[in-house]
Amino acid sequence: MSGRMFTRSLCQLQKLCTSSGVKRGVVGALRPGFHDRCYASIPQPAAASVSSLNQAELAKFAAIADSWWDAEGPFKPLHVMNPTRLAFIRSTLCRHFGKDPFSVRPFEGLKFVDVGCGGGILSEPLARMGASVTGVDAVDKNIKIARLHADLDPVTSSIEYRCTTAENLVEEQKKFDAVLALEVIEHVADPAEFCKSLSALTVSNGATVISTINRSMRAYATAIIAAEYILHWLPKGTHQWSSFLTPEELVLTLQRASISVEEMAGFAYNPMTGQWSLTDDIGVNFIAFGIKNSE
Amino acid sequence: MSRLIATRRIASNIFAPRLATRSFCNDAPVTLNNAPSGIHIDKEHEDEERFSNDVPQHDIAIVGGGMVGMALACSLASMPLTKHLSIAIIDSNPALLNGPSIKKDDPPDPRVSTVTPATISLFKDIGAWEYVEQHRHAYFDRMQVWDYTGFGYTRYNARDADKDVLGCVVENKVLHKSLLSSLQDKDIKKTIYSTRLSSMSLPTRSSVSETGASASKSLANLAKLELSDGTNLYAKLVVGSDGSKSRVRELAGIKTTGWNYSQSAVICTVEHPAENFCAWQRFLPAGPIALLPIGDNYSNIVWTMSPKDASNHKIMNEADFVKAVNHALDSGYGPRPDSRVFGGDVFSSFFRPNVTSSVNEGFEPPPKVVKLASDKMAFPLSLMHANQYASKRVVLIGDAAHTVHPLAGQGVNMGYGDVSSLSDVIADGVAVGSDIGEVTLLKKYETDRKTANIAMMAVLDGFQKAYSVDFGPLNILRAAAFNGANVFAPLKRNIISYASGERRLPFMS
């Protein structure tokens, strides 16, 4: 069940609090109040370039980046789940954009934005699949970690990472062929406003992909009770059950933001094989693909 | 385990600041180079940079270009999502460069494989089977297994499992040559390094954070191979297909579990007066003797015996050896099982609908051996299994991951099973944009194959143990099992589909 509860940005925050010794501050930051600020229109300073950092900072970020990307480390469940999310994205977006599913780089020539990119665990595979990826995250440290790791592979070093918010990108009038926000919407203060921002970033007939946790009793039992209080995988207070969206609510919210949801799938974890797979059961974790209506 | 992880983490934390200091010096402005240490480090860095630009980089380095390694190269080259990968094959075997010449009239080489229908379909998929068919090969559709005590026998027939053939016996050199020819047909980026692997360095957390500049940083994240001719190369993924004494496995620090049987196998090619179309296996007190058809009037012998007997048989003259083989296959040790001690007729009358078509086939004596047609080889039997098949940037396939004794000829089929699974896993990884050396990805291959391989090894090991004990009651049980297997169609079908590589777990349908 483990990986089900991890969300990308939270994993990183959790990691930050264990490795950088600012435990109290970061645990505080995990509460929804923090996210209120993240996705509000408070401008964030642009990420400082790596070379201007002092030595201790760089060493610290390098150490964090290594364990965030350590596939056998604390984020193993997330790494295991990632291919399943990508399989959904690949199949829906290849169909939508009319790309060859047997191509190695089907997204060549398309501009994607990964909102809430965290350490870049989604941005990097998208870049390998040919997309020109912009990764944005409101947490400056995540951006630095993502930058360091992406530079390890010439293919992913082309990713543009920015410490900013979806709202700021809207103000800059950026447009993307596909906008992806995975495991983010449950942490934002105003999902409706957030969806409007995502919609504003999407070109006409472009794609939007959102994944989140359902507001179901099963999600309450697994994502909150089990993960936070019994297994201590996540700090207590990571998720507020009441801020989860049901699939119906997400569809309606997106509809009002002129995105029509075309396809939805759930994620199922098999404890016997330790693998995730896509299912029709959207009772806990689910992912939705929608198309921006042409204006 | 957890302590080990903790130590590693502490170590990387200790090293990281120091190493970062070094990389900072590299990026320091030119004025700083007035300091002697600055000059030194900067120079070293430049050298490193120039050096790394000359070092070839590949997506996959296959260490060991034997049958299994070549099959992987072919398989990757024939799938749409993996054919773009640049592949290095490291093997000092000159045949990889020149291509071995196989003369049709030569008697068959004693090193043969019994390939199962699953392996045949892999070979067809990768375009190598058409080359196999141009050379000597022998399909067989019948198999007879019996016991020296004369109590039991069983006959398997391909039609019991609704198949045309049970398998095909092919010389290893033919399989290897066919894979080479098929690889030559493919349009892929491949480089053959005709040398050996001498050392390998894998990326660690500290080695990745240590390097400063981006060019060498991306290299520090790859596996670096040093070859014995002095060449170096980098790869995203190193595949160890270098056999039971795998150097890759040793360098990756992967431990193995296993044991030696106090047994050896003698293998050779023999000649019959007429062509043989059936696979024969007789269990003797010291181990089984198998007679496999290999085309024309030839058969291959795999004979398991004590190491002392094996060395005696190896030096024996031809006339004595042929006599000993015929003795072991038919005339010696005990009677032919021509009478059914467990009342096959009674069973058949009760279970008429289930009774197999071959139940009415009587015991058939194996064909006489008239001539020895090759050198005799002897090698000790052992069972070995790697504790892991995959770690970061390293994966083991074939005998490097698991070695079994040649009973039932499953060893190489397990290797080809690894090839299918690994190439599918790599293709899936490419599809979702994974780094192909990522351990999460490679563990999928491990999970997939470990279960299948361990089940097969347990069955073969169990077989070996059951037949290495000469004890009255056990002999009767064995015979009962044989007769049971001969009578009941569903069980027999399971045994066949398992032995032919189409079923994962035996006897559980």
mmCIF file of C-alpha atoms in Angstrom, chain B residues 19-363:
data_model
loop_
_atom_site.group_PDB
_atom_site.id
_atom_site.type_symbol
_atom_site.label_atom_id
_atom_site.label_comp_id
_atom_site.label_asym_id
_atom_site.label_seq_id
_atom_site.Cartn_x
_atom_site.Cartn_y
_atom_site.Cartn_z
ATOM 1 C CA LEU B 19 34.160 16.682 -2.644
ATOM 2 C CA ALA B 20 31.988 19.647 -3.287
ATOM 3 C CA THR B 21 34.910 21.802 -2.198
ATOM 4 C CA ARG B 22 36.970 20.273 -4.906
ATOM 5 C CA SER B 23 34.420 20.874 -7.565
ATOM 6 C CA PHE B 24 34.078 24.430 -6.470
ATOM 7 C CA CYS B 25 37.743 25.004 -7.037
ATOM 8 C CA ASN B 26 37.214 23.838 -10.596
ATOM 9 C CA ASP B 27 34.561 26.428 -11.169
ATOM 10 C CA ALA B 28 36.522 29.147 -9.442
ATOM 11 C CA PRO B 29 37.457 32.228 -11.449
ATOM 12 C CA VAL B 30 40.783 32.278 -13.298
ATOM 13 C CA THR B 31 42.434 34.595 -10.781
ATOM 14 C CA LEU B 32 42.266 31.885 -8.175
ATOM 15 C CA ASN B 33 44.494 29.720 -10.335
ATOM 16 C CA ASN B 34 47.478 31.655 -9.075
ATOM 17 C CA ALA B 35 47.312 29.466 -6.047
ATOM 18 C CA PRO B 36 49.361 26.320 -6.711
ATOM 19 C CA SER B 37 46.586 23.978 -5.650
ATOM 20 C CA GLY B 38 44.132 25.715 -7.918
ATOM 21 C CA ILE B 39 46.358 25.185 -10.934
ATOM 22 C CA HIS B 40 46.823 21.578 -10.094
ATOM 23 C CA ILE B 41 43.159 20.832 -9.737
ATOM 24 C CA ASP B 42 42.220 22.766 -12.795
ATOM 25 C CA LYS B 43 44.724 20.836 -14.880
ATOM 26 C CA GLU B 44 43.516 17.552 -13.566
ATOM 27 C CA HIS B 45 40.022 18.553 -14.435
ATOM 28 C CA GLU B 46 40.938 19.492 -17.972
ATOM 29 C CA ASP B 47 42.720 16.205 -18.464
ATOM 30 C CA GLU B 48 39.721 14.408 -17.213
ATOM 31 C CA GLU B 49 37.520 16.318 -19.604
ATOM 32 C CA ARG B 50 39.689 15.611 -22.635
ATOM 33 C CA PHE B 51 40.009 12.007 -21.626
ATOM 34 C CA SER B 52 36.302 11.503 -21.180
ATOM 35 C CA ASN B 53 35.534 12.938 -24.597
ATOM 36 C CA ASP B 54 37.458 10.093 -26.231
ATOM 37 C CA VAL B 55 35.842 7.356 -24.214
ATOM 38 C CA PRO B 56 32.998 5.662 -26.086
ATOM 39 C CA GLN B 57 29.562 5.720 -24.505
ATOM 40 C CA HIS B 58 26.911 3.089 -25.078
ATOM 41 C CA ASP B 59 23.421 2.524 -23.850
ATOM 42 C CA ILE B 60 24.005 -1.148 -23.091
ATOM 43 C CA ALA B 61 27.238 -3.087 -22.682
ATOM 44 C CA ILE B 62 26.719 -6.836 -23.020
ATOM 45 C CA VAL B 63 29.635 -8.621 -21.384
ATOM 46 C CA GLY B 64 29.816 -12.114 -22.871
ATOM 47 C CA GLY B 65 28.741 -12.648 -26.465
ATOM 48 C CA GLY B 66 27.702 -16.268 -26.052
ATOM 49 C CA MET B 67 24.310 -17.610 -27.050
ATOM 50 C CA VAL B 68 22.384 -15.735 -24.381
ATOM 51 C CA GLY B 69 24.260 -12.446 -24.796
ATOM 52 C CA MET B 70 23.820 -12.525 -28.590
ATOM 53 C CA ALA B 71 20.152 -13.400 -28.204
ATOM 54 C CA LEU B 72 19.703 -10.281 -26.069
ATOM 55 C CA ALA B 73 21.450 -8.126 -28.666
ATOM 56 C CA CYS B 74 19.194 -9.574 -31.396
ATOM 57 C CA SER B 75 16.101 -9.197 -29.309
ATOM 58 C CA LEU B 76 16.842 -5.533 -28.539
ATOM 59 C CA ALA B 77 17.639 -4.944 -32.206
ATOM 60 C CA SER B 78 14.299 -6.351 -33.329
ATOM 61 C CA MET B 79 11.937 -4.369 -31.113
ATOM 62 C CA PRO B 80 10.735 -0.922 -32.219
ATOM 63 C CA LEU B 81 11.316 0.704 -28.842
ATOM 64 C CA THR B 82 14.821 -0.663 -28.285
ATOM 65 C CA LYS B 83 16.387 -0.834 -31.738
ATOM 66 C CA HIS B 84 17.785 2.703 -31.374
ATOM 67 C CA LEU B 85 19.923 1.687 -28.382
ATOM 68 C CA SER B 86 23.647 1.644 -28.931
ATOM 69 C CA ILE B 87 25.012 -1.732 -27.907
ATOM 70 C CA ALA B 88 28.541 -2.812 -27.043
ATOM 71 C CA ILE B 89 29.356 -6.518 -27.022
ATOM 72 C CA ILE B 90 32.466 -7.457 -25.079
ATOM 73 C CA ASP B 91 33.835 -10.911 -25.820
ATOM 74 C CA SER B 92 37.243 -12.136 -26.879
ATOM 75 C CA ASN B 93 35.777 -14.976 -28.968
ATOM 76 C CA PRO B 94 37.082 -14.362 -32.531
ATOM 77 C CA ALA B 95 33.943 -15.996 -33.953
ATOM 78 C CA LEU B 96 32.060 -12.777 -33.174
ATOM 79 C CA LEU B 97 34.159 -10.915 -35.706
ATOM 80 C CA ASN B 98 34.762 -13.571 -38.356
ATOM 81 C CA GLY B 99 31.715 -15.716 -37.986
ATOM 82 C CA PRO B 100 32.377 -19.428 -37.485
ATOM 83 C CA SER B 101 32.222 -21.621 -40.530
ATOM 84 C CA ILE B 102 29.992 -24.590 -40.021
ATOM 85 C CA LYS B 103 30.458 -27.494 -42.395
ATOM 86 C CA LYS B 104 27.343 -29.539 -42.920
ATOM 87 C CA ASP B 105 29.226 -32.818 -43.189
ATOM 88 C CA ASP B 106 31.077 -32.513 -39.896
ATOM 89 C CA PRO B 107 29.682 -34.793 -37.227
ATOM 90 C CA PRO B 108 27.659 -32.772 -34.718
ATOM 91 C CA ASP B 109 29.410 -31.026 -31.878
ATOM 92 C CA PRO B 110 28.653 -32.640 -28.514
ATOM 93 C CA ARG B 111 27.613 -29.279 -27.051
ATOM 94 C CA VAL B 112 23.936 -29.138 -27.880
ATOM 95 C CA SER B 113 20.825 -27.494 -26.488
ATOM 96 C CA THR B 114 17.327 -28.863 -26.301
ATOM 97 C CA VAL B 115 15.364 -25.782 -27.212
ATOM 98 C CA THR B 116 11.754 -25.638 -26.153
ATOM 99 C CA PRO B 117 8.838 -24.269 -28.191
ATOM 100 C CA ALA B 118 9.059 -21.055 -26.093
ATOM 101 C CA THR B 119 12.688 -20.600 -27.118
ATOM 102 C CA ILE B 120 11.864 -21.420 -30.728
ATOM 103 C CA SER B 121 9.256 -18.667 -30.787
ATOM 104 C CA LEU B 122 11.818 -16.209 -29.347
ATOM 105 C CA PHE B 123 14.235 -17.206 -32.127
ATOM 106 C CA LYS B 124 11.484 -16.727 -34.705
ATOM 107 C CA ASP B 125 10.651 -13.286 -33.301
ATOM 108 C CA ILE B 126 14.237 -12.133 -33.543
ATOM 109 C CA GLY B 127 14.758 -13.555 -37.002
ATOM 110 C CA ALA B 128 17.286 -16.236 -36.050
ATOM 111 C CA TRP B 129 15.253 -19.391 -36.504
ATOM 112 C CA GLU B 130 15.433 -19.284 -40.293
ATOM 113 C CA TYR B 131 19.224 -19.564 -39.966
ATOM 114 C CA VAL B 132 18.931 -22.463 -37.523
ATOM 115 C CA GLU B 133 16.762 -24.257 -40.075
ATOM 116 C CA GLN B 134 19.518 -23.932 -42.674
ATOM 117 C CA HIS B 135 21.764 -26.053 -40.457
ATOM 118 C CA ARG B 136 21.475 -29.399 -38.787
ATOM 119 C CA HIS B 137 18.737 -29.527 -36.178
ATOM 120 C CA ALA B 138 16.388 -32.236 -34.986
ATOM 121 C CA TYR B 139 12.806 -31.767 -33.895
ATOM 122 C CA PHE B 140 11.439 -34.493 -31.698
ATOM 123 C CA ASP B 141 7.845 -35.215 -30.945
ATOM 124 C CA ARG B 142 8.222 -38.097 -28.559
ATOM 125 C CA MET B 143 10.014 -38.573 -25.299
ATOM 126 C CA GLN B 144 10.414 -41.742 -23.260
ATOM 127 C CA VAL B 145 11.593 -41.662 -19.674
ATOM 128 C CA TRP B 146 12.098 -44.841 -17.700
ATOM 129 C CA ASP B 147 13.779 -46.316 -14.741
ATOM 130 C CA TYR B 148 16.457 -49.027 -14.566
ATOM 131 C CA THR B 149 14.420 -51.019 -12.025
ATOM 132 C CA GLY B 150 11.941 -51.932 -14.737
ATOM 133 C CA PHE B 151 8.984 -50.798 -12.640
ATOM 134 C CA GLY B 152 7.891 -47.742 -14.535
ATOM 135 C CA TYR B 153 8.140 -45.796 -17.744
ATOM 136 C CA THR B 154 6.376 -42.899 -19.302
ATOM 137 C CA ARG B 155 6.058 -41.713 -22.846
ATOM 138 C CA TYR B 156 5.320 -38.135 -23.760
ATOM 139 C CA ASN B 157 3.920 -37.355 -27.113
ATOM 140 C CA ALA B 158 3.603 -33.892 -28.581
ATOM 141 C CA ARG B 159 -0.003 -34.572 -29.525
ATOM 142 C CA ASP B 160 -0.873 -35.047 -25.804
ATOM 143 C CA ALA B 161 -0.308 -31.312 -25.470
ATOM 144 C CA ASP B 162 -1.786 -30.499 -28.887
ATOM 145 C CA LYS B 163 1.583 -29.550 -30.260
ATOM 146 C CA ASP B 164 3.578 -30.559 -33.284
ATOM 147 C CA VAL B 165 6.874 -30.917 -31.492
ATOM 148 C CA LEU B 166 8.167 -31.224 -27.956
ATOM 149 C CA GLY B 167 11.386 -29.451 -28.745
ATOM 150 C CA CYS B 168 14.337 -29.285 -31.037
ATOM 151 C CA VAL B 169 17.927 -30.314 -30.464
ATOM 152 C CA VAL B 170 20.436 -27.901 -31.953
ATOM 153 C CA GLU B 171 24.196 -27.646 -31.624
ATOM 154 C CA ASN B 172 25.222 -24.619 -29.575
ATOM 155 C CA LYS B 173 27.497 -23.431 -32.366
ATOM 156 C CA VAL B 174 24.529 -23.431 -34.757
ATOM 157 C CA LEU B 175 22.436 -21.392 -32.335
ATOM 158 C CA HIS B 176 25.297 -18.950 -31.834
ATOM 159 C CA LYS B 177 25.989 -18.628 -35.557
ATOM 160 C CA SER B 178 22.298 -18.085 -36.322
ATOM 161 C CA LEU B 179 22.073 -15.313 -33.760
ATOM 162 C CA LEU B 180 25.191 -13.683 -35.237
ATOM 163 C CA SER B 181 23.783 -13.867 -38.776
ATOM 164 C CA SER B 182 20.482 -12.454 -37.619
ATOM 165 C CA LEU B 183 22.240 -9.621 -35.789
ATOM 166 C CA GLN B 184 24.190 -8.795 -38.937
ATOM 167 C CA ASP B 185 20.894 -8.344 -40.799
ATOM 168 C CA LYS B 186 19.766 -5.741 -38.317
ATOM 169 C CA ASP B 187 20.333 -2.066 -38.647
ATOM 170 C CA ILE B 188 21.541 -1.161 -35.176
ATOM 171 C CA LYS B 189 24.363 0.683 -33.519
ATOM 172 C CA LYS B 190 26.550 -2.133 -32.270
ATOM 173 C CA THR B 191 30.242 -2.287 -31.487
ATOM 174 C CA ILE B 192 32.106 -5.498 -30.794
ATOM 175 C CA TYR B 193 35.062 -5.212 -28.426
ATOM 176 C CA SER B 194 37.131 -8.325 -28.984
ATOM 177 C CA THR B 195 38.644 -8.406 -25.518
ATOM 178 C CA ARG B 196 37.767 -9.099 -21.898
ATOM 179 C CA LEU B 197 36.367 -7.085 -19.050
ATOM 180 C CA SER B 198 39.030 -6.347 -16.482
ATOM 181 C CA SER B 199 37.319 -3.943 -14.123
ATOM 182 C CA MET B 200 34.135 -2.016 -13.692
ATOM 183 C CA SER B 201 33.253 1.018 -11.619
ATOM 184 C CA LEU B 202 29.645 1.703 -10.825
ATOM 185 C CA PRO B 203 28.247 5.090 -9.861
ATOM 186 C CA THR B 204 27.809 5.681 -6.179
ATOM 187 C CA ARG B 205 26.216 8.643 -4.489
ATOM 188 C CA SER B 206 29.550 10.140 -3.611
ATOM 189 C CA SER B 207 31.028 9.628 -7.072
ATOM 190 C CA VAL B 208 28.065 11.434 -8.619
ATOM 191 C CA SER B 209 28.146 14.395 -6.250
ATOM 192 C CA GLU B 210 31.938 14.514 -6.384
ATOM 193 C CA THR B 211 32.279 15.572 -9.998
ATOM 194 C CA GLY B 212 31.744 19.204 -10.669
ATOM 195 C CA ALA B 213 31.466 20.121 -14.325
ATOM 196 C CA SER B 214 28.388 18.938 -16.161
ATOM 197 C CA ALA B 215 30.212 16.960 -18.860
ATOM 198 C CA SER B 216 32.022 14.667 -16.463
ATOM 199 C CA LYS B 217 29.048 14.639 -14.117
ATOM 200 C CA SER B 218 26.894 12.850 -16.643
ATOM 201 C CA LEU B 219 29.682 10.286 -17.056
ATOM 202 C CA ALA B 220 30.032 9.784 -13.322
ATOM 203 C CA ASN B 221 26.432 8.613 -13.331
ATOM 204 C CA LEU B 222 27.238 5.791 -15.774
ATOM 205 C CA ALA B 223 28.988 2.464 -15.358
ATOM 206 C CA LYS B 224 32.604 2.586 -16.494
ATOM 207 C CA LEU B 225 34.170 -0.541 -17.921
ATOM 208 C CA GLU B 226 37.883 -1.092 -18.270
ATOM 209 C CA LEU B 227 38.816 -3.765 -20.770
ATOM 210 C CA SER B 228 41.964 -5.847 -20.713
ATOM 211 C CA ASP B 229 43.294 -4.269 -23.933
ATOM 212 C CA GLY B 230 43.280 -0.873 -22.210
ATOM 213 C CA THR B 231 40.050 0.416 -23.791
ATOM 214 C CA ASN B 232 37.548 2.112 -21.525
ATOM 215 C CA LEU B 233 33.891 2.626 -22.148
ATOM 216 C CA TYR B 234 30.812 3.964 -20.421
ATOM 217 C CA ALA B 235 27.368 2.368 -20.396
ATOM 218 C CA LYS B 236 23.970 3.084 -18.904
ATOM 219 C CA LEU B 237 23.452 -0.607 -18.346
ATOM 220 C CA VAL B 238 25.917 -3.489 -18.071
ATOM 221 C CA VAL B 239 24.504 -6.921 -18.845
ATOM 222 C CA GLY B 240 26.451 -9.849 -17.409
ATOM 223 C CA SER B 241 25.935 -12.753 -19.791
ATOM 224 C CA ASP B 242 29.410 -14.075 -19.120
ATOM 225 C CA GLY B 243 28.550 -17.529 -17.834
ATOM 226 C CA SER B 244 28.667 -19.320 -14.521
ATOM 227 C CA LYS B 245 31.990 -17.754 -13.514
ATOM 228 C CA SER B 246 30.692 -14.281 -14.364
ATOM 229 C CA ARG B 247 33.209 -11.482 -13.951
ATOM 230 C CA VAL B 248 30.402 -8.915 -14.009
ATOM 231 C CA ARG B 249 28.727 -10.667 -11.094
ATOM 232 C CA GLU B 250 31.988 -10.719 -9.177
ATOM 233 C CA LEU B 251 32.763 -7.044 -9.866
ATOM 234 C CA ALA B 252 29.217 -6.004 -8.946
ATOM 235 C CA GLY B 253 29.644 -7.843 -5.647
ATOM 236 C CA ILE B 254 26.614 -10.073 -6.180
ATOM 237 C CA LYS B 255 26.808 -13.201 -4.050
ATOM 238 C CA THR B 256 25.602 -16.622 -5.077
ATOM 239 C CA THR B 257 24.054 -19.647 -3.428
ATOM 240 C CA GLY B 258 24.716 -23.127 -4.688
ATOM 241 C CA TRP B 259 26.253 -26.491 -4.264
ATOM 242 C CA ASN B 260 28.154 -29.068 -6.226
ATOM 243 C CA TYR B 261 26.672 -32.464 -6.802
ATOM 244 C CA SER B 262 29.164 -35.244 -6.399
ATOM 245 C CA GLN B 263 28.438 -35.995 -10.016
ATOM 246 C CA SER B 264 29.833 -35.268 -13.416
ATOM 247 C CA ALA B 265 28.305 -35.378 -16.851
ATOM 248 C CA VAL B 266 29.932 -37.063 -19.825
ATOM 249 C CA ILE B 267 28.783 -35.669 -23.162
ATOM 250 C CA CYS B 268 29.515 -36.820 -26.693
ATOM 251 C CA THR B 269 27.930 -37.501 -30.070
ATOM 252 C CA VAL B 270 27.118 -41.062 -31.119
ATOM 253 C CA GLU B 271 25.893 -42.686 -34.293
ATOM 254 C CA HIS B 272 22.979 -45.096 -34.863
ATOM 255 C CA PRO B 273 22.247 -47.338 -37.818
ATOM 256 C CA ALA B 274 19.069 -45.284 -38.504
ATOM 257 C CA GLU B 275 17.738 -41.837 -37.697
ATOM 258 C CA ASN B 276 16.374 -41.208 -34.195
ATOM 259 C CA PHE B 277 13.261 -39.027 -33.641
ATOM 260 C CA CYS B 278 12.678 -39.497 -29.953
ATOM 261 C CA ALA B 279 14.337 -38.128 -26.815
ATOM 262 C CA TRP B 280 15.264 -40.875 -24.386
ATOM 263 C CA GLN B 281 16.141 -40.684 -20.756
ATOM 264 C CA ARG B 282 16.841 -43.602 -18.446
ATOM 265 C CA PHE B 283 17.465 -43.223 -14.758
ATOM 266 C CA LEU B 284 20.367 -45.312 -13.506
ATOM 267 C CA PRO B 285 21.645 -45.753 -9.940
ATOM 268 C CA ALA B 286 24.333 -43.090 -10.451
ATOM 269 C CA GLY B 287 22.204 -40.637 -12.429
ATOM 270 C CA PRO B 288 20.334 -40.336 -15.706
ATOM 271 C CA ILE B 289 21.595 -41.023 -19.196
ATOM 272 C CA ALA B 290 19.920 -39.057 -21.969
ATOM 273 C CA LEU B 291 19.972 -39.749 -25.687
ATOM 274 C CA LEU B 292 18.861 -36.790 -27.765
ATOM 275 C CA PRO B 293 18.356 -36.857 -31.540
ATOM 276 C CA ILE B 294 20.559 -34.327 -33.311
ATOM 277 C CA GLY B 295 19.804 -35.030 -36.944
ATOM 278 C CA ASP B 296 20.937 -37.533 -39.567
ATOM 279 C CA ASN B 297 21.883 -40.750 -37.778
ATOM 280 C CA TYR B 298 23.413 -38.942 -34.840
ATOM 281 C CA SER B 299 22.384 -38.575 -31.244
ATOM 282 C CA ASN B 300 23.808 -36.652 -28.345
ATOM 283 C CA ILE B 301 24.582 -38.334 -25.039
ATOM 284 C CA VAL B 302 24.428 -36.631 -21.646
ATOM 285 C CA TRP B 303 25.367 -39.175 -19.054
ATOM 286 C CA THR B 304 25.499 -38.365 -15.377
ATOM 287 C CA MET B 305 27.808 -40.429 -13.154
ATOM 288 C CA SER B 306 30.317 -40.155 -10.335
ATOM 289 C CA PRO B 307 33.387 -38.000 -11.098
ATOM 290 C CA LYS B 308 35.618 -41.078 -10.936
ATOM 291 C CA ASP B 309 33.493 -42.990 -13.438
ATOM 292 C CA ALA B 310 33.370 -39.897 -15.609
ATOM 293 C CA SER B 311 37.135 -39.710 -15.915
ATOM 294 C CA ASN B 312 37.269 -43.456 -16.593
ATOM 295 C CA HIS B 313 34.656 -43.157 -19.328
ATOM 296 C CA LYS B 314 36.456 -40.183 -20.806
ATOM 297 C CA ILE B 315 39.657 -42.139 -21.438
ATOM 298 C CA MET B 316 37.899 -45.373 -22.400
ATOM 299 C CA ASN B 317 38.455 -46.620 -25.971
ATOM 300 C CA GLU B 318 35.622 -46.353 -28.473
ATOM 301 C CA ALA B 319 34.583 -50.012 -28.523
ATOM 302 C CA ASP B 320 34.345 -50.216 -24.727
ATOM 303 C CA PHE B 321 32.539 -46.889 -24.524
ATOM 304 C CA VAL B 322 29.909 -47.856 -27.097
ATOM 305 C CA LYS B 323 29.379 -51.088 -25.205
ATOM 306 C CA ALA B 324 29.012 -49.172 -21.943
ATOM 307 C CA VAL B 325 26.504 -46.778 -23.513
ATOM 308 C CA ASN B 326 24.321 -49.588 -24.838
ATOM 309 C CA HIS B 327 24.565 -51.278 -21.473
ATOM 310 C CA ALA B 328 23.449 -48.097 -19.716
ATOM 311 C CA LEU B 329 20.662 -47.337 -22.190
ATOM 312 C CA ASP B 330 19.105 -50.730 -22.465
ATOM 313 C CA SER B 331 20.760 -54.003 -21.686
ATOM 314 C CA GLY B 332 22.313 -53.304 -18.300
ATOM 315 C CA TYR B 333 21.206 -52.714 -14.689
ATOM 316 C CA GLY B 334 17.711 -54.147 -14.844
ATOM 317 C CA PRO B 335 14.870 -55.409 -17.001
ATOM 318 C CA ARG B 336 12.944 -53.374 -19.548
ATOM 319 C CA PRO B 337 9.679 -52.168 -18.049
ATOM 320 C CA ASP B 338 7.471 -54.166 -20.396
ATOM 321 C CA SER B 339 4.863 -55.181 -17.833
ATOM 322 C CA ARG B 340 2.710 -52.657 -16.053
ATOM 323 C CA VAL B 341 3.026 -53.326 -12.313
ATOM 324 C CA PHE B 342 0.459 -50.740 -11.319
ATOM 325 C CA GLY B 343 -2.301 -52.004 -13.529
ATOM 326 C CA GLY B 344 -2.507 -49.388 -16.208
ATOM 327 C CA ASP B 345 -5.448 -51.251 -17.723
ATOM 328 C CA VAL B 346 -7.542 -50.825 -14.595
ATOM 329 C CA PHE B 347 -6.849 -47.125 -14.587
ATOM 330 C CA SER B 348 -7.662 -46.787 -18.232
ATOM 331 C CA SER B 349 -11.006 -48.493 -17.853
ATOM 332 C CA PHE B 350 -11.977 -46.135 -15.026
ATOM 333 C CA PHE B 351 -10.775 -42.957 -16.593
ATOM 334 C CA ARG B 352 -11.482 -43.634 -20.209
ATOM 335 C CA PRO B 353 -12.246 -40.015 -21.196
ATOM 336 C CA ASN B 354 -9.061 -38.766 -19.616
ATOM 337 C CA VAL B 355 -6.784 -41.467 -20.825
ATOM 338 C CA THR B 356 -4.051 -40.176 -23.035
ATOM 339 C CA SER B 357 -3.567 -41.357 -26.523
ATOM 340 C CA SER B 358 -0.041 -42.495 -25.853
ATOM 341 C CA VAL B 359 -1.057 -44.679 -22.928
ATOM 342 C CA ASN B 360 -1.539 -47.557 -25.239
ATOM 343 C CA GLU B 361 1.900 -47.151 -26.676
ATOM 344 C CA GLY B 362 4.087 -49.814 -25.216
ATOM 345 C CA PHE B 363 7.607 -49.375 -23.972
#
